[in-house]
Short mmCIF file of C-alpha atoms in Angstrom, two decimals:
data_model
loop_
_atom_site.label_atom_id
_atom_site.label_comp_id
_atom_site.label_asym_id
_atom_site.label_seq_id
_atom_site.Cartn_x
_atom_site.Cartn_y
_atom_site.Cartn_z
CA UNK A 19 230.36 88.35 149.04
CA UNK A 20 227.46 87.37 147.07
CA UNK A 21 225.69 89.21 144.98
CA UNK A 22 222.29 89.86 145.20
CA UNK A 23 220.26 90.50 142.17
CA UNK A 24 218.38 94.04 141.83
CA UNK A 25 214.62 94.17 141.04
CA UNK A 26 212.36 97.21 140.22
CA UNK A 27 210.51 98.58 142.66
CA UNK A 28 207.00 99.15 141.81
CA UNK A 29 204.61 101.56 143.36
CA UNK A 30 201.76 100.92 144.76
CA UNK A 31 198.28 102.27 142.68
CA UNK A 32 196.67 104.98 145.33
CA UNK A 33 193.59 105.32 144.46
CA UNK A 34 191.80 108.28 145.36
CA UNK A 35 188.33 109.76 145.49
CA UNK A 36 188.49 111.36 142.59
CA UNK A 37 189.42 108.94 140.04
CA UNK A 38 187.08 107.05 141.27
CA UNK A 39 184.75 109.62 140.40
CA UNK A 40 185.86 110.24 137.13
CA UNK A 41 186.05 106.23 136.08
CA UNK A 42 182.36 106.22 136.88
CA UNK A 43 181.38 109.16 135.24
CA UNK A 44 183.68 107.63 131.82
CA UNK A 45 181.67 104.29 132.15
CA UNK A 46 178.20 106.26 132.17
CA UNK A 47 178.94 108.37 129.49
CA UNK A 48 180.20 105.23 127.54
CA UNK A 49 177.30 103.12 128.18
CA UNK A 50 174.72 106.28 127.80
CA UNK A 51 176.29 106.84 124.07
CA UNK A 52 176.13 103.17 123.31
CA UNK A 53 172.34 102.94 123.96
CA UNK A 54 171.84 106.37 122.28
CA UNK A 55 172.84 104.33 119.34
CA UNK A 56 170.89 101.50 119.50
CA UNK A 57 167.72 102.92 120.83
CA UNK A 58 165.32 104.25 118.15
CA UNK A 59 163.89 107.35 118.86
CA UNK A 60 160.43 108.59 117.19
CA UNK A 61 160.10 111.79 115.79
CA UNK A 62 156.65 113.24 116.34
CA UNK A 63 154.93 115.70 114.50
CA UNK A 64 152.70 118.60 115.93
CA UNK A 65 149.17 118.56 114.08
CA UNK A 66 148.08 121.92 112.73
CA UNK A 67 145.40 123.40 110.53
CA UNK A 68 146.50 124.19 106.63
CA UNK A 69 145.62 123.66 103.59
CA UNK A 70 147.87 122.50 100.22
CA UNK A 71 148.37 124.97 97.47
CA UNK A 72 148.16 122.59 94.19
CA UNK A 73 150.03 123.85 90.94
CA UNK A 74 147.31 125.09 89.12
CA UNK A 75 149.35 126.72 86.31
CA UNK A 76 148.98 124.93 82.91
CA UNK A 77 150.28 125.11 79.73
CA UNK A 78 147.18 124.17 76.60
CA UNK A 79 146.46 124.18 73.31
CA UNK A 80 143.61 126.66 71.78
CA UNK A 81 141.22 125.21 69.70
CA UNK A 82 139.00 126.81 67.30
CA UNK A 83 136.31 126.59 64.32
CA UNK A 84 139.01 127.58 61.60
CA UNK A 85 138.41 127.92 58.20
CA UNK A 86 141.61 128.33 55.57
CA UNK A 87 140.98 130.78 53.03
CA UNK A 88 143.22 130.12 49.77
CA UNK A 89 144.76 132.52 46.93
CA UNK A 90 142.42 132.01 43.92
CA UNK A 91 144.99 134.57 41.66
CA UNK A 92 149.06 134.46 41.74
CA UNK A 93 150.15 138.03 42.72
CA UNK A 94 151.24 140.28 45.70
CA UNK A 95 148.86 140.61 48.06
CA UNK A 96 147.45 144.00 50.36
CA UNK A 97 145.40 142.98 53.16
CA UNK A 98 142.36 145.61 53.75
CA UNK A 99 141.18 143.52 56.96
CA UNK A 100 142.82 143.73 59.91
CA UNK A 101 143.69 140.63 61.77
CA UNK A 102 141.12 140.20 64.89
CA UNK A 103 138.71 141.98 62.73
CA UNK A 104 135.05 140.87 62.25
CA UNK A 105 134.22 140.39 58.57
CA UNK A 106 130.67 140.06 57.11
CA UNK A 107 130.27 137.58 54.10
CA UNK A 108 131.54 139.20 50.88
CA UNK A 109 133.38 142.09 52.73
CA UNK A 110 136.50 142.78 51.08
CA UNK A 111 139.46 141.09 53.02
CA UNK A 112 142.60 141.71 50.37
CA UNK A 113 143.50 142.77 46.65
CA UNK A 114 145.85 140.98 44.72
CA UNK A 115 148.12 142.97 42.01
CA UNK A 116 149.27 140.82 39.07
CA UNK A 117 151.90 143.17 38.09
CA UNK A 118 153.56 144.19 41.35
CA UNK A 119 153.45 147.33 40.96
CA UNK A 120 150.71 148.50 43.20
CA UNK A 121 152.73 149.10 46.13
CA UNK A 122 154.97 151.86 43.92
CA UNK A 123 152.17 153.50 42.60
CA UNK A 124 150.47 153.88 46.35
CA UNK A 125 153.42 155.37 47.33
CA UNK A 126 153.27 158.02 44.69
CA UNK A 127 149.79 158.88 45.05
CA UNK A 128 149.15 161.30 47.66
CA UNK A 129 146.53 159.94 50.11
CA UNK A 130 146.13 162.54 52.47
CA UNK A 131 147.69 162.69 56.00
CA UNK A 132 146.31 160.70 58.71
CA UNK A 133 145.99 162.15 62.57
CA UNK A 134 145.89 159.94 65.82
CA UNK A 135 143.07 160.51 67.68
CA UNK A 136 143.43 160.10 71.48
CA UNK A 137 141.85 156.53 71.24
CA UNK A 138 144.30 155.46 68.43
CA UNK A 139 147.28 156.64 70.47
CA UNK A 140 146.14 154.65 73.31
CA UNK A 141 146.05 151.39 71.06
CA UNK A 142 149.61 151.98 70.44
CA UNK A 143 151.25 152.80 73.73
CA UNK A 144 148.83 149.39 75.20
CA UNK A 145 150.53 147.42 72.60
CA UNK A 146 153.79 148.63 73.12
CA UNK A 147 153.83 148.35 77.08
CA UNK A 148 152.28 144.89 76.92
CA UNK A 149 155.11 143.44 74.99
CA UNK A 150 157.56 145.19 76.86
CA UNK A 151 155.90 143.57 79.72
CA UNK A 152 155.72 139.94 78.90
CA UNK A 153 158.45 139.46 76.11
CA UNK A 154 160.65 136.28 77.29
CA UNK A 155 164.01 135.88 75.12
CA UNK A 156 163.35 132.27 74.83
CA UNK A 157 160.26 133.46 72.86
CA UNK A 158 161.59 135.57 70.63
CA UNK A 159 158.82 134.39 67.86
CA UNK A 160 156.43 136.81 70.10
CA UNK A 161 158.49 139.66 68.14
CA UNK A 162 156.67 138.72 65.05
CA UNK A 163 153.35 138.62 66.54
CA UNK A 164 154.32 142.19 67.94
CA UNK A 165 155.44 143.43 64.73
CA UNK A 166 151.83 142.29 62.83
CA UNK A 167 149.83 143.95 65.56
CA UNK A 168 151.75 147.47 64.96
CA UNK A 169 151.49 146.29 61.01
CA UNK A 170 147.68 146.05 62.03
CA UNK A 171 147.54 149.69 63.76
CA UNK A 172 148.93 151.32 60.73
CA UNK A 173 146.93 150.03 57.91
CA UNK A 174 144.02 150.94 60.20
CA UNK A 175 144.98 154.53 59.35
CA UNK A 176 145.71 154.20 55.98
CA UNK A 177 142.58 151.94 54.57
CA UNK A 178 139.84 154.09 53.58
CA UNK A 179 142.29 156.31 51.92
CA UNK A 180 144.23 152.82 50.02
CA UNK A 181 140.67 151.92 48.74
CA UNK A 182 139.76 155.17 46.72
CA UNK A 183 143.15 155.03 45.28
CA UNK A 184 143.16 151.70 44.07
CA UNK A 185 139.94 152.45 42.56
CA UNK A 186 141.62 155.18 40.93
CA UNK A 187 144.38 153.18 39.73
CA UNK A 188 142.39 150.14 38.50
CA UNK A 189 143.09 150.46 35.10
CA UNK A 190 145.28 152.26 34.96
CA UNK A 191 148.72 152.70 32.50
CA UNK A 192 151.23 150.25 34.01
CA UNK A 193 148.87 148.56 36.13
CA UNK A 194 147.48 145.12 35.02
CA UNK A 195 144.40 143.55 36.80
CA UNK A 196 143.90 143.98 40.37
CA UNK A 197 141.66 141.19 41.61
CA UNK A 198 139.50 141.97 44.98
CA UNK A 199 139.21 138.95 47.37
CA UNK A 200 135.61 138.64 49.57
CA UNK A 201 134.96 136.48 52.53
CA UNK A 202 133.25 133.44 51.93
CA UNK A 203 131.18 133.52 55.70
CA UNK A 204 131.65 135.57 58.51
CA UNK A 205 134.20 135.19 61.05
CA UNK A 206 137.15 136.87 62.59
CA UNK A 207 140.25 137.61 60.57
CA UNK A 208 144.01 136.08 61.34
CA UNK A 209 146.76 136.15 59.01
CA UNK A 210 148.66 133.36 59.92
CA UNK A 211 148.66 129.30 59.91
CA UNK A 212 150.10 126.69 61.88
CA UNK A 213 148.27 123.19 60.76
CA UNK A 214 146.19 122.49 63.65
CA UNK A 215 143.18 124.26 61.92
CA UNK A 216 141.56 120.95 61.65
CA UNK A 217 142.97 120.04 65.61
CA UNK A 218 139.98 118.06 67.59
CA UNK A 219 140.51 117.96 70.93
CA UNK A 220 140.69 114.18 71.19
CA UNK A 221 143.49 113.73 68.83
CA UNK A 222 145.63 115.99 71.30
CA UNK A 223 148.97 113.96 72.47
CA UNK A 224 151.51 115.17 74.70
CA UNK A 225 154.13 116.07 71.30
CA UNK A 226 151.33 118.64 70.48
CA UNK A 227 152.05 120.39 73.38
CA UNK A 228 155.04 119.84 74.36
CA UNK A 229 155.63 122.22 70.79
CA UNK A 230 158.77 120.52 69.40
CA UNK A 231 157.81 120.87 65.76
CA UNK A 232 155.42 123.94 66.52
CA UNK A 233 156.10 126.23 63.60
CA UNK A 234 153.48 129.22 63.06
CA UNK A 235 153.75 130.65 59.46
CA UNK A 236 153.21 134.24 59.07
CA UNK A 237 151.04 135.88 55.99
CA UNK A 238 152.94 139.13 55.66
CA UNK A 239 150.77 141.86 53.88
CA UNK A 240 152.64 142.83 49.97
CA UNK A 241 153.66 139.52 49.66
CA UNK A 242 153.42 137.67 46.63
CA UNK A 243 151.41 134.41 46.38
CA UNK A 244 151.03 132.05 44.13
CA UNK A 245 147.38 130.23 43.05
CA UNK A 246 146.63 127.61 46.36
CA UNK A 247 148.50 128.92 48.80
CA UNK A 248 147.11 129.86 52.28
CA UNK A 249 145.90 133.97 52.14
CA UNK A 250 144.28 134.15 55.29
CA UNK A 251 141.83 132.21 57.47
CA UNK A 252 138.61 132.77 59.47
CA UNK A 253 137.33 131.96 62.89
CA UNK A 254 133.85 131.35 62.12
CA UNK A 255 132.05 130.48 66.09
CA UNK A 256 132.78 132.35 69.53
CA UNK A 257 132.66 128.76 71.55
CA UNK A 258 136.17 127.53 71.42
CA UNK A 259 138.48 125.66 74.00
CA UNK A 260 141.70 125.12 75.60
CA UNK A 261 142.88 121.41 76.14
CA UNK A 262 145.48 121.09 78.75
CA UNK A 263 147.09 117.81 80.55
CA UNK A 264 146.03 116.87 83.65
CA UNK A 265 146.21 114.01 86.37
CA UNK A 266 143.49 111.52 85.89
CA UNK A 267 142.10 111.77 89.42
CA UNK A 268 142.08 115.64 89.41
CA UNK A 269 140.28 115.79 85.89
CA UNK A 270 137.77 113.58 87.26
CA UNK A 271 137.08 115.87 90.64
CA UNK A 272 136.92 118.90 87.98
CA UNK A 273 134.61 117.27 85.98
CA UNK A 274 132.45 116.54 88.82
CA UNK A 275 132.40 120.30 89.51
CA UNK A 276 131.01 120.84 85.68
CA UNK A 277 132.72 124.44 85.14
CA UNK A 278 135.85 125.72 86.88
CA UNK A 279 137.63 129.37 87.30
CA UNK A 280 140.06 130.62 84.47
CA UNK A 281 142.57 133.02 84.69
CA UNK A 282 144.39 133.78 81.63
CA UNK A 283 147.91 134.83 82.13
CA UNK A 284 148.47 137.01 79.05
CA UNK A 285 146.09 139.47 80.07
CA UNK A 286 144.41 138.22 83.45
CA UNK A 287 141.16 138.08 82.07
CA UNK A 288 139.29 135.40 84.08
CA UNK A 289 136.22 133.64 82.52
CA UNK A 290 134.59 129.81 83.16
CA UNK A 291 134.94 126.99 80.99
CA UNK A 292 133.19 124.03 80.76
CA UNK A 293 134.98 121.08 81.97
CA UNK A 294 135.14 117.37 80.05
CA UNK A 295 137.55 114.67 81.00
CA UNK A 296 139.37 113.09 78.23
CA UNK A 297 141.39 109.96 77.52
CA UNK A 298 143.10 110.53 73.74
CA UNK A 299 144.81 107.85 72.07
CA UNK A 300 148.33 108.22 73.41
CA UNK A 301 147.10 107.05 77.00
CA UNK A 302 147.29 110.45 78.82
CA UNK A 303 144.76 112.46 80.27
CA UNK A 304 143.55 116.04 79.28
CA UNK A 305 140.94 118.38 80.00
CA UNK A 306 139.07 120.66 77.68
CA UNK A 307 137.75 124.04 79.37
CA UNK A 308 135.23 125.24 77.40
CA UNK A 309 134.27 128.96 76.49
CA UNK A 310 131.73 130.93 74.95
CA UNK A 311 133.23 134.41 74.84
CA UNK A 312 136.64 136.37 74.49
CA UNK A 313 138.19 134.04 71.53
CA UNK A 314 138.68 137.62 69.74
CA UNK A 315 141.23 138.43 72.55
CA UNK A 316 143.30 135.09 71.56
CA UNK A 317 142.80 135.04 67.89
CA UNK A 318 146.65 135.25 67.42
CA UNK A 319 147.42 132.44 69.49
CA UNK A 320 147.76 128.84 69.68
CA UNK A 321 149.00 127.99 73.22
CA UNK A 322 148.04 129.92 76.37
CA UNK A 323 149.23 129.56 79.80
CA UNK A 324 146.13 129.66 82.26
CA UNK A 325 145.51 129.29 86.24
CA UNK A 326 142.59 127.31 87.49
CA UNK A 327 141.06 128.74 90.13
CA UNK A 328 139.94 126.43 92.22
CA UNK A 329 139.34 126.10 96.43
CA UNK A 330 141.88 124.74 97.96
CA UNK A 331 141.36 121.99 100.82
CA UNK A 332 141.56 123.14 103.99
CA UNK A 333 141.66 120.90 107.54
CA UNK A 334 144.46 119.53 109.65
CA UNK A 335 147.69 119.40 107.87
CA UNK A 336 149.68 115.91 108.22
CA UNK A 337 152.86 114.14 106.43
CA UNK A 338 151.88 111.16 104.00
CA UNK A 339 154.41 109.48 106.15
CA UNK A 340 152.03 109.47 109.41
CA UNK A 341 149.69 107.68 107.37
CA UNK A 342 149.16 103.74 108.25
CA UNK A 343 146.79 101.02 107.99
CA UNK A 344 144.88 98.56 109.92
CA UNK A 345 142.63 96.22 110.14
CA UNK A 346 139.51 96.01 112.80
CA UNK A 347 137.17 94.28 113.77
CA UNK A 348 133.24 95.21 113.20
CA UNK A 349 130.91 94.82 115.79
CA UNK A 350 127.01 96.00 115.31
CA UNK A 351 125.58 99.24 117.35
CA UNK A 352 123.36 97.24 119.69
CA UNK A 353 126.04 95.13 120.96
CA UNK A 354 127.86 97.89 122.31
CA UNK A 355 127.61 99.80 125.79
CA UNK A 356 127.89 103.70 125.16
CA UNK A 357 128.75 105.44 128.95
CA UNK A 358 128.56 103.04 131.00
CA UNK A 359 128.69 103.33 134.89
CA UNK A 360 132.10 104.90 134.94
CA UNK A 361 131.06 106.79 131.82
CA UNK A 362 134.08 104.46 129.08
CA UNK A 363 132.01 102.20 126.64
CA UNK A 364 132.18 98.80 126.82
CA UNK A 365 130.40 95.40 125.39
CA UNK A 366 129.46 91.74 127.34
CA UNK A 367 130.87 89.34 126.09
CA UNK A 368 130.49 85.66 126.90
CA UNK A 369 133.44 83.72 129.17
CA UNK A 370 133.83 80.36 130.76
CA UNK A 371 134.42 80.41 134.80
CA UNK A 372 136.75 78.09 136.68
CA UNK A 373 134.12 75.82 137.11
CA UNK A 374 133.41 75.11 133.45
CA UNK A 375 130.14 77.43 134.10
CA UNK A 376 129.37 79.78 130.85
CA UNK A 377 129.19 83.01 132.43
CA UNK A 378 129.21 87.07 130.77
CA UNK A 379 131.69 89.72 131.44
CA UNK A 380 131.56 93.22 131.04
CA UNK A 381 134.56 94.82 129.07
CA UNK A 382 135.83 98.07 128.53
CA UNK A 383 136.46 99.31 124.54
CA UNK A 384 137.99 101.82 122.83
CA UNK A 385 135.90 102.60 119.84
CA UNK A 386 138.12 103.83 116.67
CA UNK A 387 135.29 104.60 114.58
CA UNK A 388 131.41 104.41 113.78
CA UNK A 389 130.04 103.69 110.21
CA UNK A 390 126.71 106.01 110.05
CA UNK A 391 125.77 103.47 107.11
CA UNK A 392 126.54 100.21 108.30
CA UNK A 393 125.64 101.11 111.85
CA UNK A 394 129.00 99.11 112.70
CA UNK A 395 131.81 100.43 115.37
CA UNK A 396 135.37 99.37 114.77
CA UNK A 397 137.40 97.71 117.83
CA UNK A 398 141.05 96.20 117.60
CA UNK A 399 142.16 93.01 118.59
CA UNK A 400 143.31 93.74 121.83
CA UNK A 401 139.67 93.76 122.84
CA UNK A 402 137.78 91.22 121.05
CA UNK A 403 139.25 88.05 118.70
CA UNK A 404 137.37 86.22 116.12
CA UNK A 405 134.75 83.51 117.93
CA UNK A 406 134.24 85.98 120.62
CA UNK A 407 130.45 85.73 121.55
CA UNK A 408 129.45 89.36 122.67
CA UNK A 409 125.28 89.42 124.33
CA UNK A 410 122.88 92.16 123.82
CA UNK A 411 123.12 94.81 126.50
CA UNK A 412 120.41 94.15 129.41
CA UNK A 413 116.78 95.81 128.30
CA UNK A 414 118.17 96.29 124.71
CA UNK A 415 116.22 95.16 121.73
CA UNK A 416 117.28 92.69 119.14
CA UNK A 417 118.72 93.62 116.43
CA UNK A 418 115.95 93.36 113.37
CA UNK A 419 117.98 90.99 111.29
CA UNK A 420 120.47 88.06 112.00
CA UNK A 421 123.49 88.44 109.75
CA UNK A 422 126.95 87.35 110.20
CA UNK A 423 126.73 85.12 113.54
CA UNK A 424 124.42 87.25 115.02
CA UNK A 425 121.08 85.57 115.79
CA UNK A 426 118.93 87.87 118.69
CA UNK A 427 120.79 87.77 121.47
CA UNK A 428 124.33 87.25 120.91
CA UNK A 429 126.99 88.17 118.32
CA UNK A 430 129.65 86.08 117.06
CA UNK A 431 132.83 87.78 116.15
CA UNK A 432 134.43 87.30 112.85
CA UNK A 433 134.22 90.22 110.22
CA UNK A 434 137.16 92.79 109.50
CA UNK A 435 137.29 95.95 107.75
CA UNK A 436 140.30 98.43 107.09
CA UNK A 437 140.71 102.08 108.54
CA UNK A 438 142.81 104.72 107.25
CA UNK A 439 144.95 106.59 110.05
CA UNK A 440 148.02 107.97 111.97
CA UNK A 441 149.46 106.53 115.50
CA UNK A 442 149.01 109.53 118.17
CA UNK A 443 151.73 109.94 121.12
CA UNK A 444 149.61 112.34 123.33
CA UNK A 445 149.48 109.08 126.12
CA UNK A 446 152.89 108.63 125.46
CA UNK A 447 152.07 105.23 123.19
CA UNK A 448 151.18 104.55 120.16
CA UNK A 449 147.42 105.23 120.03
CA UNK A 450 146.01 104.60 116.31
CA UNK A 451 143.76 107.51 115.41
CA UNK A 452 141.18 107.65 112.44
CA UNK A 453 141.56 110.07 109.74
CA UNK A 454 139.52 111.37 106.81
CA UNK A 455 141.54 112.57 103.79
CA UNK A 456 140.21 115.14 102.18
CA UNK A 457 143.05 115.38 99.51
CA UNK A 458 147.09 114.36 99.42
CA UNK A 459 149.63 115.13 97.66
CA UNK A 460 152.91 113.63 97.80
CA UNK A 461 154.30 115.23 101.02
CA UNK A 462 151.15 116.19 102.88
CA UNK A 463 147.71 115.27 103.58
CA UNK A 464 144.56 117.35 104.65
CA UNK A 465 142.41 115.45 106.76
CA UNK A 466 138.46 116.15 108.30
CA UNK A 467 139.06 117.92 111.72
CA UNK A 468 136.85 117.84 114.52
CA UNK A 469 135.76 113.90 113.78
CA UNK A 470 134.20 111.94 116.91
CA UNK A 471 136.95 109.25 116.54
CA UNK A 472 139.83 111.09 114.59
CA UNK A 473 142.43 114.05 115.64
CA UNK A 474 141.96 117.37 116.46
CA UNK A 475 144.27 120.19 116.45
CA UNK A 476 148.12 120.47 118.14
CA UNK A 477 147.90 116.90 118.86
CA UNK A 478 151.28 115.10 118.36
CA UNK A 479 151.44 112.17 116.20
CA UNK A 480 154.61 109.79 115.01
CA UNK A 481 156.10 111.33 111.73
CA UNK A 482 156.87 107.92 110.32
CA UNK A 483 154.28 105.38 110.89
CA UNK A 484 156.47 102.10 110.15
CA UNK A 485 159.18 103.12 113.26
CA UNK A 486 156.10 101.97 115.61
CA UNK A 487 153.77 99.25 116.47
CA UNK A 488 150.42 99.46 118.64
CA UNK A 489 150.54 100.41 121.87
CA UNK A 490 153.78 100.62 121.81
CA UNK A 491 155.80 102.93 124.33
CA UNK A 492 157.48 105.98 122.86
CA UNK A 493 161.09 107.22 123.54
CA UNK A 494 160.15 110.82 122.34
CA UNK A 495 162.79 112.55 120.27
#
């Protein structure tokens, strides 16, 4: 018996409804995620009104009519003057005690007791909160400043009293000379020096302010002195300044304004300062606010921290990246048809029949803009080329000169100009829209609303410009 060989049975596929069903759905979904890929979706951006806050904070220098007053006697030095104090010429400002031993003998000598009147208490407690108030530990030289103000309130006290017994002890046994010191002008009083006495504001550089080297030097009161060194200096003029840097372009629009808003941070005093643009020799840019009050108030410093107050721009609010360019082409007033028969403008322009016959055609426009000065509209190439002869509208006069191709009664196309503008998706295309920028910054842009030929409010226009062409059709996203 032979034998027979054994083979595998296969079964036969039974397809059923519902695989079929499913194996569609898996190629759809398969096919739908491959062209999610590979089509390019715009983003669009809803247009709103706004405005941009610009940083307005700055950071300047304080310069001043200074003049350096300089120890004519080696000795140890008592201030009578207190710093921010108005001296006369020849008012006493300090004594200077050869010997040293002035500040013993005061101490000895009983000068009375001194009371704080209401106003004098007030002086300290508004020097004491203020410091509490703005005192930054990566400041800590502000202690100093803090200390000579209190130093200041004392002696206050204790003046009239220090002066009747130095007269006293003049002359005395154990005391040598003690030399009186006058002012040489008048001017306000600050016991302390820095080297930028002699500043101007055009030979401020950014390492001036940026205050790497900065090092104010303190005149302490009982010190001693020798012959030449600095004693104390005066402030002899009310007008100072503040020189702060600034971007070119906004200096210039300041300038243009001639004064501008300052509010001082210290104390939120708010005055206006002159404005003047300048260009120093390091290549930067600063601006010098000018004032003619309040230096008193500052006499102790050297840098202040200010706000410009200034109006901010307000229109529609856009992203720089909207923002495109294109060219156009510009066509005189009288050549164009404003609301026509089916109320869209349009223009005639010239066109050649079957027959060979020179004929005219009328043609719808879209205008993108009108130049008040020029008297020119802006059309795009998808309506007119370059050689395009365009005819005066029937009954319309000539235009009064012939420039640029046009002579009477026609118009030769050929000039192009540049507009400045954003692609709008309201049509569901790219539709290139004129805008006016009022000012940008690097994110945003405020632009004129309510223009004939330009955007208006909660329109929707393509976030980045470069993903589109014109006219083209717009897979929203």
């Amino acid at each position: 018996m032979a034998k027979g060989k054994i083979r595998k049975y296969r079964k036969p596929l039974n397809l059923n409804i519902g695989m079929i069903i499913f194996s569609v759905i898996l190629i759809y979904v398969v096919v739908y995620v491959i062209m999610y890929f590979q089509t390019s979706y715009i983003v669009r951006y809803e247009v709103k009104e706004g405005s941009l806050a610009t940083d307005t904070i700055y950071r300047g220098i304080v310069l001043r009519d200074e003049t350096v007053v300089y120890a004519q006697t080696t000795g140890y030095v008592t201030y009578y003057a207190l710093e921010g104090e108005r001296v006369a010429k020849n008012d006493l400002v300090y004594v200077v005690d050869e010997s040293g031993h002035l500040s013993e003998s005061l101490s000895s000598m009983n000068m009375g007791e001194n009371s704080l009147s209401a106003r004098e208490l007030s002086e300290f407690r508004s020097e004491i909160i203020t410091f509490a108030h703005e005192f930054d530990e990566m400041q800590y030289e502000t202690t100093y400043d803090f200390k000579q103000n209190l130093n200041s309130d004392v002696m206050k006290l204790s003046n009239a009293n220090m002066l009747q017994s130095i007269e006293d002890l003049n002359g005395a046994a154990g005391i040598n000379i003690i030399h009186s010191s006058y002012a040489p002008v008048t001017g306000i009083v600050a016991y302390w020096t820095d080297g930028y006495e002699d500043l101007s504001p055009a030979a401020v550089t950014k390492d001036i302010l940026e205050e790497k080297e900065y090092e104010k030097k303190r005149i302490a009161s009982n010190s001693l002195m020798a012959q030449g060194d600095a004693v104390y200096k005066l402030s002899t003029n009310e007008n100072w300044s503040i020189v702060i840097p600034i971007d070119a372009t906004r200096g210039a629009e300041l300038q243009e304004e001639g004064y501008v808003k300052v509010r001082f941070l210290k104390n939120q005093y708010e005055s206006w300062g002159a404005v003047k643009l300048l260009v120093n020799a390091d290549g930067n840019s600063y601006l010098q606010l000018s004032f003619t009050n309040s230096m008193i108030t500052f006499i102790s410093d050297r840098f202040l921290d200010i706000e410009l107050i200034v109006e901010d721009e307000t229109g529609l609010k856009i992203p720089v990246s909207s923002i495109v360019q294109k060219e156009f082409y510009l066509i005189p007033e009288a050549y164009i048809i404003l609301g026509g028969n089916n109320g869209g403008d349009s223009i005639k322009r010239q066109c050649v029949l079957e027959d060979g016959t020179i004929s005219s055609e009328i043609v719808e426009i879209e205008i993108y803009y009108y130049d008040s000065e020029s008297k020119e509209y802006y059309l795009d190439s998808t309506m007119v080329e370059a050689g395009d002869i365009l005819y005066l509208p029937d009954n319309a006069q000539p235009p009064p000169s012939a420039e640029d191709g046009q002579s009477g009664e026609n118009f030769t196309v050929s000039r192009r100009a540049t507009l400045i503008g954003v692609y709008n998706m309201n049509k569901g295309y790219a539709d290139f829209k004129q805008i006016s920028i009022l000012y940008q910054n690097d994110e945003y842009a405020i632009v004129k609303p309510n223009t004939k030929y330009g955007l208006s409010v909660y329109d929707y226009i393509v976030l980045d410009a470069e993903s589109v062409r014109d006219d083209q059709f717009i897979n929203q996203k």
